[in-house]
PDB file of C-alpha atoms in Angstrom:
ATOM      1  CA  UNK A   9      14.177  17.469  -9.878  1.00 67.00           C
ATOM      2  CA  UNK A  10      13.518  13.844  -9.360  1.00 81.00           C
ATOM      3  CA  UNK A  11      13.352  14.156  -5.563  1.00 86.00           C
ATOM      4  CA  UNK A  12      11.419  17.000  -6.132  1.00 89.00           C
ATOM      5  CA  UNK A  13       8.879  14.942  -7.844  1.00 91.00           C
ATOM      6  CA  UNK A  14       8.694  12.355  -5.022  1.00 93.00           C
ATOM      7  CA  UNK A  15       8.651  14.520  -2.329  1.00 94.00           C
ATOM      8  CA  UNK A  16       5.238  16.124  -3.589  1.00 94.00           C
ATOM      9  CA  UNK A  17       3.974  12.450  -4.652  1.00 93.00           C
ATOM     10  CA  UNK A  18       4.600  11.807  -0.866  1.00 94.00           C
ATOM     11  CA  UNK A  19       2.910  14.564   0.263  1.00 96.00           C
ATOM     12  CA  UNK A  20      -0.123  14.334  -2.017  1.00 96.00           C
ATOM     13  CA  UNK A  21      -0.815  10.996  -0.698  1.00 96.00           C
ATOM     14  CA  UNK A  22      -0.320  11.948   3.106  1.00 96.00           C
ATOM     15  CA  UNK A  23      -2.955  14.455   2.453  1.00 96.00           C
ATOM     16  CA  UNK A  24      -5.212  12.242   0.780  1.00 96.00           C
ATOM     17  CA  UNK A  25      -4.816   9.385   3.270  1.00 96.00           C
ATOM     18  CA  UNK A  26      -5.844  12.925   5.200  1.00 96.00           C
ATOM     19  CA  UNK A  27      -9.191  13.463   3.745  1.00 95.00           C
ATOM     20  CA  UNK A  28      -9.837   9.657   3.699  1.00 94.00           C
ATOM     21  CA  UNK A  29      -9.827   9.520   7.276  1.00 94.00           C
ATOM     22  CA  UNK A  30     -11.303  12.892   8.120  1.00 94.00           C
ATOM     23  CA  UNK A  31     -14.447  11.883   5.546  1.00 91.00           C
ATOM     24  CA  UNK A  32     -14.490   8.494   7.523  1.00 90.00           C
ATOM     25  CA  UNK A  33     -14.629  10.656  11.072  1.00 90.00           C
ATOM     26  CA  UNK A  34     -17.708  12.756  10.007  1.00 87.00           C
ATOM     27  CA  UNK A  35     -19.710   9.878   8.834  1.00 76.00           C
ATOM     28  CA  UNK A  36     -18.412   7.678   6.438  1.00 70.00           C
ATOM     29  CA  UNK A  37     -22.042   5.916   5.773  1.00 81.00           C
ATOM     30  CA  UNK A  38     -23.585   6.182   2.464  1.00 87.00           C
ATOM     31  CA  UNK A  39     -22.973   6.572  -0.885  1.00 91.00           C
ATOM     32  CA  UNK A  40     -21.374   9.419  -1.506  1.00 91.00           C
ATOM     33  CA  UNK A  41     -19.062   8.940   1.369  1.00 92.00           C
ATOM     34  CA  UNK A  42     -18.610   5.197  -0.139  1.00 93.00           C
ATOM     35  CA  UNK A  43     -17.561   6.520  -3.496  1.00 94.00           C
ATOM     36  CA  UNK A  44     -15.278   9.526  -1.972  1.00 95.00           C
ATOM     37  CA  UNK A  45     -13.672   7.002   0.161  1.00 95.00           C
ATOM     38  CA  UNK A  46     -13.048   4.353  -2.172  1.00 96.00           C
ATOM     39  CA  UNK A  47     -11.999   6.982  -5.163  1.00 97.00           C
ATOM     40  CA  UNK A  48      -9.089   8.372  -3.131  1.00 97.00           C
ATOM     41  CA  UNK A  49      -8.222   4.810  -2.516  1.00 97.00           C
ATOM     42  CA  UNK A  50      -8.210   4.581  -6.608  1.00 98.00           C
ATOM     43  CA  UNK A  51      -6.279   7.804  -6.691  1.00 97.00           C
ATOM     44  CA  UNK A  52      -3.692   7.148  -4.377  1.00 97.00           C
ATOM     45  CA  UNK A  53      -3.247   3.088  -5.811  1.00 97.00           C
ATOM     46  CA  UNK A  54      -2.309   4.565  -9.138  1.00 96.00           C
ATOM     47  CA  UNK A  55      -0.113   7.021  -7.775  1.00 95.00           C
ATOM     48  CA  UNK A  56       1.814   4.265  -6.035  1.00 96.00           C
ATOM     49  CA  UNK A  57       1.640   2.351  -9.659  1.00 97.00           C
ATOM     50  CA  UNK A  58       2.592   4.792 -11.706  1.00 96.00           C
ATOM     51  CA  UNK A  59       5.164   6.720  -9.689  1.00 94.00           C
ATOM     52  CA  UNK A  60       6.557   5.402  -6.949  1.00 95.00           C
ATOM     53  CA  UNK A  61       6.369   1.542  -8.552  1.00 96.00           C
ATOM     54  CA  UNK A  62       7.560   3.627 -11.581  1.00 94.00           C
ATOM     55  CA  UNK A  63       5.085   1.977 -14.084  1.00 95.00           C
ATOM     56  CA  UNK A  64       3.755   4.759 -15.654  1.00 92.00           C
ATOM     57  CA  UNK A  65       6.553   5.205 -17.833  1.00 89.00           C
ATOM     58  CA  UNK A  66       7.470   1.821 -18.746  1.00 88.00           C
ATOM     59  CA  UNK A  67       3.749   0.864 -19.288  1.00 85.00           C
ATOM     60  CA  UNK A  68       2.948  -3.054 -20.312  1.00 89.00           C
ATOM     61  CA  UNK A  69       1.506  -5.952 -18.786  1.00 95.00           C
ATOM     62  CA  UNK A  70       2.432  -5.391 -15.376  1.00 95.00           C
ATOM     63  CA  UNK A  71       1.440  -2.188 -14.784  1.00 96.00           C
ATOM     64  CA  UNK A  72      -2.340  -3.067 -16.561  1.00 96.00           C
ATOM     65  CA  UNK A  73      -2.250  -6.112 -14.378  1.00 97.00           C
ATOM     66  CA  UNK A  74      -1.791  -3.910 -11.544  1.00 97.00           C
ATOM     67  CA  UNK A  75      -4.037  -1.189 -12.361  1.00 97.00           C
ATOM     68  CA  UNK A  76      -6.799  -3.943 -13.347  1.00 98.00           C
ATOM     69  CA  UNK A  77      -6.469  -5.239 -10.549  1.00 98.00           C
ATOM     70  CA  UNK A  78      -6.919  -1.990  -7.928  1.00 98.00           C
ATOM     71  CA  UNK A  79     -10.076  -0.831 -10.448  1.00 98.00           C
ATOM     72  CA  UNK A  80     -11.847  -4.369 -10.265  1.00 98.00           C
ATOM     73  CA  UNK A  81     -10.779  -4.701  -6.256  1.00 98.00           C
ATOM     74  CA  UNK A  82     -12.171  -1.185  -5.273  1.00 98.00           C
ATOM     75  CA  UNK A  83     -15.483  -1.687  -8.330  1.00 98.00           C
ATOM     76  CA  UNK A  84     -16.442  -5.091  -6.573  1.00 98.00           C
ATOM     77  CA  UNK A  85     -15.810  -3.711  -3.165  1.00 97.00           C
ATOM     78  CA  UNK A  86     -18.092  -0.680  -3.691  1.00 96.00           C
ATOM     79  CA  UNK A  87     -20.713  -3.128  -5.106  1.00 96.00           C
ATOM     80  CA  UNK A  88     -20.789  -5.301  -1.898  1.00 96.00           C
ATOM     81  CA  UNK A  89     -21.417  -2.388  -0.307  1.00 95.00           C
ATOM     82  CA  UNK A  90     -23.956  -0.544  -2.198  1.00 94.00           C
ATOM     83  CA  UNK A  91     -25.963  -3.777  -2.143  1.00 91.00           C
ATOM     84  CA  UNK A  92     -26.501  -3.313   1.544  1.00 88.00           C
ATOM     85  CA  UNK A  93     -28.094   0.161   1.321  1.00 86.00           C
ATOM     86  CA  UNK A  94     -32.174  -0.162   2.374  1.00 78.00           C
ATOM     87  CA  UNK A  95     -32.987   1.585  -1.000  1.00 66.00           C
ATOM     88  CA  UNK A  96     -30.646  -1.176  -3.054  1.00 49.00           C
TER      89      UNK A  96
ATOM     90  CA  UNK B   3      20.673  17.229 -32.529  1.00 39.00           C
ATOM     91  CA  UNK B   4      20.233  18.541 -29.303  1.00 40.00           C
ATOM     92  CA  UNK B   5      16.892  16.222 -29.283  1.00 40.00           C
ATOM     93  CA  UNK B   6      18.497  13.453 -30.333  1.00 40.00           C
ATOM     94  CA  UNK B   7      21.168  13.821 -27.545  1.00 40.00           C
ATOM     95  CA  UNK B   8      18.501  13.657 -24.726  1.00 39.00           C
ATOM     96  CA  UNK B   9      16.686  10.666 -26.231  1.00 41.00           C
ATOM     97  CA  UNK B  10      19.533   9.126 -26.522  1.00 41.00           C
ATOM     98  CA  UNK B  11      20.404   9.801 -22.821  1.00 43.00           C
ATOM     99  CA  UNK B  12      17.057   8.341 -21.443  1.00 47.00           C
ATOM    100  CA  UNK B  13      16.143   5.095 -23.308  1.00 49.00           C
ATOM    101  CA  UNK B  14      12.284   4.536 -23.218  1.00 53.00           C
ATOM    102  CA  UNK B  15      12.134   1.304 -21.024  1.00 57.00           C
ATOM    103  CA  UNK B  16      10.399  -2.085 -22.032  1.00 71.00           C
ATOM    104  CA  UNK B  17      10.469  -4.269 -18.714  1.00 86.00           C
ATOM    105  CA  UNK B  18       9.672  -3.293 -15.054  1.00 92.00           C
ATOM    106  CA  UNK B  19      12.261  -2.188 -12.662  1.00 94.00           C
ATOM    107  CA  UNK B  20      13.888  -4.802 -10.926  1.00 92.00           C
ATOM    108  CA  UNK B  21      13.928  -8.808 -11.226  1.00 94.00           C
ATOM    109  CA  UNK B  22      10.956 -10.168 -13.817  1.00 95.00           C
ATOM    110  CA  UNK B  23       9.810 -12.512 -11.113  1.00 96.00           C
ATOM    111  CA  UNK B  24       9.138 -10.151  -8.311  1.00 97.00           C
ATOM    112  CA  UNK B  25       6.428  -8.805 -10.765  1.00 97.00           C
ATOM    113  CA  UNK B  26       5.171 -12.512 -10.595  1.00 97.00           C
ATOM    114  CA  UNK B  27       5.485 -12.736  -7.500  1.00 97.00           C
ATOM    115  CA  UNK B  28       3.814  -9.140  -6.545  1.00 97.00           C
ATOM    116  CA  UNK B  29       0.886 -10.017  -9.092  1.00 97.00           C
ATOM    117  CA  UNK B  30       0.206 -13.647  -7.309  1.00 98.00           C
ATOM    118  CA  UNK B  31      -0.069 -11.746  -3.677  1.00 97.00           C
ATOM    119  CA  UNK B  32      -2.312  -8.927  -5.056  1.00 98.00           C
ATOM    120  CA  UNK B  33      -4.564 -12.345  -6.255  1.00 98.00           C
ATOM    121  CA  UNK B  34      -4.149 -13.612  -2.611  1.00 98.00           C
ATOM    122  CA  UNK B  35      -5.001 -10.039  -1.184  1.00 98.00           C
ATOM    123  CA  UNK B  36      -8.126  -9.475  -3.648  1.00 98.00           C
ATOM    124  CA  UNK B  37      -9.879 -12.675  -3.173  1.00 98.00           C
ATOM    125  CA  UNK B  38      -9.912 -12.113   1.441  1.00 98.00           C
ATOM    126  CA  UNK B  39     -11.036  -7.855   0.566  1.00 98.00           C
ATOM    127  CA  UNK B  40     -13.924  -9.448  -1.547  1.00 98.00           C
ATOM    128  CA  UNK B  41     -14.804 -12.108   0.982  1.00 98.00           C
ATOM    129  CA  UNK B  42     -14.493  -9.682   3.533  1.00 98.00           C
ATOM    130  CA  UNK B  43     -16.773  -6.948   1.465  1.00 97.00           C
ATOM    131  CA  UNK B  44     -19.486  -9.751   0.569  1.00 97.00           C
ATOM    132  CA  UNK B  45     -19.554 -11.746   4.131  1.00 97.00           C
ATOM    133  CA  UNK B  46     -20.193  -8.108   5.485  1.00 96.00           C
ATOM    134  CA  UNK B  47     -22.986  -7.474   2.860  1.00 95.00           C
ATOM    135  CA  UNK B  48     -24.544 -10.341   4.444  1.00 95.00           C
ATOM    136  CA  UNK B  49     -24.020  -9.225   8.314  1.00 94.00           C
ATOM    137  CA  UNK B  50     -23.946  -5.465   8.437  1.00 95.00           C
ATOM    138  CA  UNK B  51     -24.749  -4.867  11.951  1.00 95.00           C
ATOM    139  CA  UNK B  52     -22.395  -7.178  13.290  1.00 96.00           C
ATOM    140  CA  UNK B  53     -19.249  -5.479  11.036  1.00 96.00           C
ATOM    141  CA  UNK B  54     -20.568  -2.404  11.776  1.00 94.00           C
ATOM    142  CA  UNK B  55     -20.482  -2.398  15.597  1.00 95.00           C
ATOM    143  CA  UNK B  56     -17.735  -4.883  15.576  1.00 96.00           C
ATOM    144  CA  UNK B  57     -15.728  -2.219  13.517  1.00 94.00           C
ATOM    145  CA  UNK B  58     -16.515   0.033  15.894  1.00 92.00           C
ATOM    146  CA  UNK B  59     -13.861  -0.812  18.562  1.00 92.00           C
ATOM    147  CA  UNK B  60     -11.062  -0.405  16.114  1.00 94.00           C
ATOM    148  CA  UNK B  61      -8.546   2.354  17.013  1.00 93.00           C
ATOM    149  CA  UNK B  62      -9.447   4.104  13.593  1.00 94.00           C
ATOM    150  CA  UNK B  63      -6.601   6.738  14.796  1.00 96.00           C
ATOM    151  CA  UNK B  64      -3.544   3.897  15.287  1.00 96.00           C
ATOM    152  CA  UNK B  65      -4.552   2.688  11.481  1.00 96.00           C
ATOM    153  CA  UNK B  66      -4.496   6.365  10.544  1.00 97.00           C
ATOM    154  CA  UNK B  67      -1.066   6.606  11.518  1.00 97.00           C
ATOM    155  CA  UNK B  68       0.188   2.885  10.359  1.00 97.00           C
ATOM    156  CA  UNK B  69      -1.334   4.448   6.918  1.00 97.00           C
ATOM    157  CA  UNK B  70       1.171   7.708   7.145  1.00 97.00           C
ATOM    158  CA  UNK B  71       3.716   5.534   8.130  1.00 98.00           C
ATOM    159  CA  UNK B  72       3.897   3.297   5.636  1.00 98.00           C
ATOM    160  CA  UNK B  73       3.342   6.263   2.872  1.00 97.00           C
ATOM    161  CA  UNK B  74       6.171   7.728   4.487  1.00 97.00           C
ATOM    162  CA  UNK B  75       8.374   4.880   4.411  1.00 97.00           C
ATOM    163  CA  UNK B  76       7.184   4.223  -0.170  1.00 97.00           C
ATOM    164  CA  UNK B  77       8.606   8.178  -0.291  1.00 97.00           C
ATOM    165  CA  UNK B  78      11.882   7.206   1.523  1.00 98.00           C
ATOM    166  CA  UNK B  79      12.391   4.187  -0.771  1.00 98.00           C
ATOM    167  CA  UNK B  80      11.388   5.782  -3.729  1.00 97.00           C
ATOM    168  CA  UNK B  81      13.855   8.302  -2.775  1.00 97.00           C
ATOM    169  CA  UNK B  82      16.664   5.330  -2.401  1.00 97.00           C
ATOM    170  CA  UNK B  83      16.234   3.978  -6.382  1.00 97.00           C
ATOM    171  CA  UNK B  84      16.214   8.060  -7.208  1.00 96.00           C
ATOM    172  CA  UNK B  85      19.326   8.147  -5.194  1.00 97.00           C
ATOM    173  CA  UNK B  86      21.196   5.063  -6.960  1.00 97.00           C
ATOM    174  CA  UNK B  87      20.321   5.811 -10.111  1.00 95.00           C
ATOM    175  CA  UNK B  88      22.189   8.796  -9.375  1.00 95.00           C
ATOM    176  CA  UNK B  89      25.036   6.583  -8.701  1.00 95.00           C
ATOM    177  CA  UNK B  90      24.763   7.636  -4.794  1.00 96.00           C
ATOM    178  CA  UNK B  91      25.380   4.226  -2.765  1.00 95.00           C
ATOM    179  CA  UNK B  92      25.529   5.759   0.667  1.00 96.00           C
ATOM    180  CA  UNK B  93      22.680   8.046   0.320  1.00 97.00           C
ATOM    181  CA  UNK B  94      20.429   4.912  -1.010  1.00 97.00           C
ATOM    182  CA  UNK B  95      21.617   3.151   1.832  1.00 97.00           C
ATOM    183  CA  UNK B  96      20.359   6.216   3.957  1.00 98.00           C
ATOM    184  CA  UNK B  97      16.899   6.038   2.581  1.00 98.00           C
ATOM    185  CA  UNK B  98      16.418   2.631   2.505  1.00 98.00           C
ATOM    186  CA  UNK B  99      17.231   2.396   6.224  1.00 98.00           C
ATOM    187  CA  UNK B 100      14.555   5.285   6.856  1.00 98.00           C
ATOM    188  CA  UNK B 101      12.395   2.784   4.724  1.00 98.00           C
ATOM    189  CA  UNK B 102      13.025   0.173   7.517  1.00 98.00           C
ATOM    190  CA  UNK B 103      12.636   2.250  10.642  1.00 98.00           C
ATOM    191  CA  UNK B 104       9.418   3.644   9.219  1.00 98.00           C
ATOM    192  CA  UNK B 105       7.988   0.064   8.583  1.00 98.00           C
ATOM    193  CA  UNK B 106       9.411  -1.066  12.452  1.00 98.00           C
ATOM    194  CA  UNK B 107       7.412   1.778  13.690  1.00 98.00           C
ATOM    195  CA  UNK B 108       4.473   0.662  11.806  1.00 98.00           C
ATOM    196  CA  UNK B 109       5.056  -3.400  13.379  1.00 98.00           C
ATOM    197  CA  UNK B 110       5.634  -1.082  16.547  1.00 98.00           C
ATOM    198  CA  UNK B 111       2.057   0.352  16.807  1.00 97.00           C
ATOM    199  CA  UNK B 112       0.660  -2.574  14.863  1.00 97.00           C
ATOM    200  CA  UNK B 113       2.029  -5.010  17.456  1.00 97.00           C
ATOM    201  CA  UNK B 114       0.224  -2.871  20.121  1.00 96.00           C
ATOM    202  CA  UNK B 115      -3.074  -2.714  18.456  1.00 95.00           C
ATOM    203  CA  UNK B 116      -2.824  -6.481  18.292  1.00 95.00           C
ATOM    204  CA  UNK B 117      -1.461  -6.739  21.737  1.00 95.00           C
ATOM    205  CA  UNK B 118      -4.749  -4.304  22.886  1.00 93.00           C
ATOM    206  CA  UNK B 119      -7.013  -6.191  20.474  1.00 93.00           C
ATOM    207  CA  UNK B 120      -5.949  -9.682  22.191  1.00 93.00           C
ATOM    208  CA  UNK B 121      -6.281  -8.437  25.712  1.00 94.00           C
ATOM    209  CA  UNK B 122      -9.484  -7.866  25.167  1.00 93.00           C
ATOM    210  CA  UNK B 123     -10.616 -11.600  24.678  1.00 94.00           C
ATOM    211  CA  UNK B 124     -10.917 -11.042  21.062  1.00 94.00           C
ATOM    212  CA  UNK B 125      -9.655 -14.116  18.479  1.00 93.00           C
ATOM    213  CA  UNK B 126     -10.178 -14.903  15.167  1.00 94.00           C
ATOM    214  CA  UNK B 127     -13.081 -17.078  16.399  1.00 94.00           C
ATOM    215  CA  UNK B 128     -14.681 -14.210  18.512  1.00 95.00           C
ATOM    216  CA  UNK B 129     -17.122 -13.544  14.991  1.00 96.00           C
ATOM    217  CA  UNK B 130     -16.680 -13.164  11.450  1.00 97.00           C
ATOM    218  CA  UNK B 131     -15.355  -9.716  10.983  1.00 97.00           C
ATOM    219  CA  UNK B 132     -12.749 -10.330  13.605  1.00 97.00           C
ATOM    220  CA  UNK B 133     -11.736 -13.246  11.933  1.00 97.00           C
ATOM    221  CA  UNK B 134     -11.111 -11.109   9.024  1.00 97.00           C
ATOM    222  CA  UNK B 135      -9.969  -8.474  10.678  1.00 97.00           C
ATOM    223  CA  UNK B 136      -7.063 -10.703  12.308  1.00 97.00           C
ATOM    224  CA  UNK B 137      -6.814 -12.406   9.049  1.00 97.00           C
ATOM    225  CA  UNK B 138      -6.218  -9.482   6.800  1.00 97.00           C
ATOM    226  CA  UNK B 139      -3.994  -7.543   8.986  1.00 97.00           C
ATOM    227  CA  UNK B 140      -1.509 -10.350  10.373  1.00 97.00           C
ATOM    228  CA  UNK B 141      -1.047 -11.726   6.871  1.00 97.00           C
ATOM    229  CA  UNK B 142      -0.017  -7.659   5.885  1.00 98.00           C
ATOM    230  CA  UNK B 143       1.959  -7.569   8.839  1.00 98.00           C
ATOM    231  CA  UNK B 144       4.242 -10.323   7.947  1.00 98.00           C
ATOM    232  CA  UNK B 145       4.493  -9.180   4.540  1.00 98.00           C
ATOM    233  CA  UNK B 146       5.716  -5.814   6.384  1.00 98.00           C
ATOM    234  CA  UNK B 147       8.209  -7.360   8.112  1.00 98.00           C
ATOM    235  CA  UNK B 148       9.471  -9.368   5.264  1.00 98.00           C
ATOM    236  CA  UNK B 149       9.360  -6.389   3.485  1.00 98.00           C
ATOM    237  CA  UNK B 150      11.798  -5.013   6.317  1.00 98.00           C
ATOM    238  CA  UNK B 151      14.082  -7.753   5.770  1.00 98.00           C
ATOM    239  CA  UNK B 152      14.678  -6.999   2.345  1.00 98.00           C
ATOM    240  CA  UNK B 153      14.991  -3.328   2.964  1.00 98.00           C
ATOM    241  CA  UNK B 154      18.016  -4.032   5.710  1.00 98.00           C
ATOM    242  CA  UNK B 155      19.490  -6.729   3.393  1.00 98.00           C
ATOM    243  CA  UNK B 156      19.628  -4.419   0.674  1.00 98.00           C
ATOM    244  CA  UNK B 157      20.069  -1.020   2.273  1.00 98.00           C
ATOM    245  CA  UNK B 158      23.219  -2.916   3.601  1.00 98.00           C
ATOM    246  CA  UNK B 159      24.488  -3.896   0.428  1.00 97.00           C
ATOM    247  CA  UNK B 160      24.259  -0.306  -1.031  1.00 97.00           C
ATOM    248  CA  UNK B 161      26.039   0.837   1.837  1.00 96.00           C
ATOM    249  CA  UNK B 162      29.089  -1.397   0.737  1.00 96.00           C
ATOM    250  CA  UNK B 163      28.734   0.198  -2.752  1.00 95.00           C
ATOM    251  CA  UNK B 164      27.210  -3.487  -4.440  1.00 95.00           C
ATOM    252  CA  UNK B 165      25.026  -0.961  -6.480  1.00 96.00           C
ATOM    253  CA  UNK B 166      25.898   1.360  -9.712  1.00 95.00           C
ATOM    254  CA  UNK B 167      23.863   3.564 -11.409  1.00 94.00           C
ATOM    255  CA  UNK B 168      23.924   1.512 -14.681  1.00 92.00           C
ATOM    256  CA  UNK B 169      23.319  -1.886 -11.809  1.00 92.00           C
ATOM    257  CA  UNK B 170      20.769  -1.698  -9.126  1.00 95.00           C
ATOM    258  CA  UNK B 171      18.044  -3.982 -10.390  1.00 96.00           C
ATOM    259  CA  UNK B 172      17.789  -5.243  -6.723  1.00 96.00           C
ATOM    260  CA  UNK B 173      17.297  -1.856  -5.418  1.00 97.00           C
ATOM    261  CA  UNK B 174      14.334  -1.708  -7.782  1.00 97.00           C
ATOM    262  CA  UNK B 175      13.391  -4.988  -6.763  1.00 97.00           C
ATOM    263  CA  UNK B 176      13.384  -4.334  -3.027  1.00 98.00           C
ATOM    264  CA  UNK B 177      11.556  -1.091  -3.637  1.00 98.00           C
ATOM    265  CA  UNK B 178       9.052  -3.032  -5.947  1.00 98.00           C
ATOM    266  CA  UNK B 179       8.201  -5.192  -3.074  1.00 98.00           C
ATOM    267  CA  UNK B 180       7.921  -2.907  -0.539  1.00 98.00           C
ATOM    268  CA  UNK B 181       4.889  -0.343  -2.636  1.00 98.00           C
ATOM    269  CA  UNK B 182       2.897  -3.409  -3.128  1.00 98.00           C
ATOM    270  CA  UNK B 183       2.820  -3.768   0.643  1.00 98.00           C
ATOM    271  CA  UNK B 184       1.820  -0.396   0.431  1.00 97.00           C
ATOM    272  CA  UNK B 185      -0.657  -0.494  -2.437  1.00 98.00           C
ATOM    273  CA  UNK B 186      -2.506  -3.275  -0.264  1.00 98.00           C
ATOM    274  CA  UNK B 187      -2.831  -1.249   2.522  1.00 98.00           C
ATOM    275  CA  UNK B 188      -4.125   1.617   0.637  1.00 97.00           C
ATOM    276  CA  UNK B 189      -7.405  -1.276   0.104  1.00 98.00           C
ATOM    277  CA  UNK B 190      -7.063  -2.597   3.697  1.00 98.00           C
ATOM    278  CA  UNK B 191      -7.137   0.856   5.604  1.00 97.00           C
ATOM    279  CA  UNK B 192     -10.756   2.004   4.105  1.00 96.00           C
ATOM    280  CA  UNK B 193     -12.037  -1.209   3.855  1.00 97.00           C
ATOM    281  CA  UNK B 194     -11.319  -2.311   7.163  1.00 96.00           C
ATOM    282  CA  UNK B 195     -11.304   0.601   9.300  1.00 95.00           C
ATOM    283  CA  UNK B 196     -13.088   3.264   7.527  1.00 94.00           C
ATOM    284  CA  UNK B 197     -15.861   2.252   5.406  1.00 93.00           C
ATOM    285  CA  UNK B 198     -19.110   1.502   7.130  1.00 88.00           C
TER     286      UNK B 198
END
């Protein structure tokens, strides 16, 4: 049941890396694209965290360190970014 | 009782899996890693043409498929501590080593995009997003192949049966290691490659 588990955490990620890339391919300017993008990356970081780090059930420091760290990465990230759109 | 029984059987945990001072270790890399995506994100909000067409000449496609690859190889050593704590030395030993040969593919094609990206004239001194470019992904690469060194050492170890399923902390630390590796490169791949 275990394997189970990781086998479809495996696959949810491959097919999120999926759509990553594919939204990247068609564009990947803008926005929406920029928020798509980076909120898989959020997605598939607390995946890793929480189940394949196996965080999620032990909880604590490290795993809010970890987490804290992904959210503020990806936040400032998407900030830089924003700030170089002609309407910003 | 019957609740009791299973509770009993699976003791909520209080520390992460593995050795205390990987977690240091793992949280003083992620600092490391942060602060270059930041400068990298920032010294491109002040130069966006130049990352833009710079980024351009990436193989989007060959960091597409280091991505899957190293996904791929966080399944097969998640699948290695699932194994041991099963008490099944041989078949951790199995995944772990699928671990490895999935990050060596990954130096594989990384070592030809660098091989591809140097033949072209291009250096860290070529301009700015190169220079991060190079920066960021040789400093990931080494941690791959460090991270490949642990995997053999351990995967090695659980073949000769040095891990139980009450005692595999340095499974858990090996595997630890190797998703951070991962976790960076789930930043590095749309920052770098995909985002523009």
């Amino acid at each position: 049941m275990v394997s189970r588990t990781i086998n479809r955490d495996g696959v949810l990620l491959l097919l999120l890396t999926l759509c990553s890339f594919g939204l990247g391919e068609r564009g990947g300017h803008g926005l929406l694209p920029w928020t798509v993008i980076l909120g898989l990356a959020l997605i598939k970081g607390r995946w890793i965290i929480d189940r394949f780090m196996a965080l999620g059930p032990v909880g604590g420091v490290f795993r809010w360190l970890l987490l804290g760290w992904l959210c503020a990465t990806l936040a400032l990230i998407a900030y830089a970014f924003v700030g170089t759109l002609p309407s910003a | 009782m019957t609740v009791a029984v299973v509770h009993a059987a699976q003791p909520s945990r209080k520390a992460p899996p593995g050795d205390l001072a990987m977690w240091f270790f793992i949280c003083a890399e992620l600092l490391v890693f942060g602060i270059l995506f930041l400068a990298y994100a920032f010294a491109r909000a002040r130069n966006v043409e130049l990352f833009n067409s710079s980024q351009a000449s990436l193989d989007r496609v060959s960091g597409l498929i280091n991505t899957l690859l190293l996904i791929a190889g966080s399944w097969a050593v998640a699948r290695a501590v699932a194994a041991i704590q099963q008490g099944q030395g041989r078949g951790c030993s199995r995944w772990l080593w699928l671990g490895f040969l999935l990050g060596g593919a990954f130096a594989v094609n990384k070592v030809l995009e660098f091989g591809h990206t140097l033949g072209a004239g291009i250096t860290l001194s070529t301009n700015t997003f190169y220079m991060f470019y190079l920066l960021l992904t040789l400093f990931h690469f080494f941690h791959v192949l460090l991270g490949m060194v642990i995997l053999a050492a351990v995967a090695i170890k659980a073949g000769q049966g040095g891990y139980r399923a009450d005692e595999h902390a340095g499974v858990e630390t090996a595997a630890s290691y190797w998703h951070m590796v991962d976790l960076v490169w789930i930043v590095l791949f749309p920052l770098v490659y995909i985002l523009r």
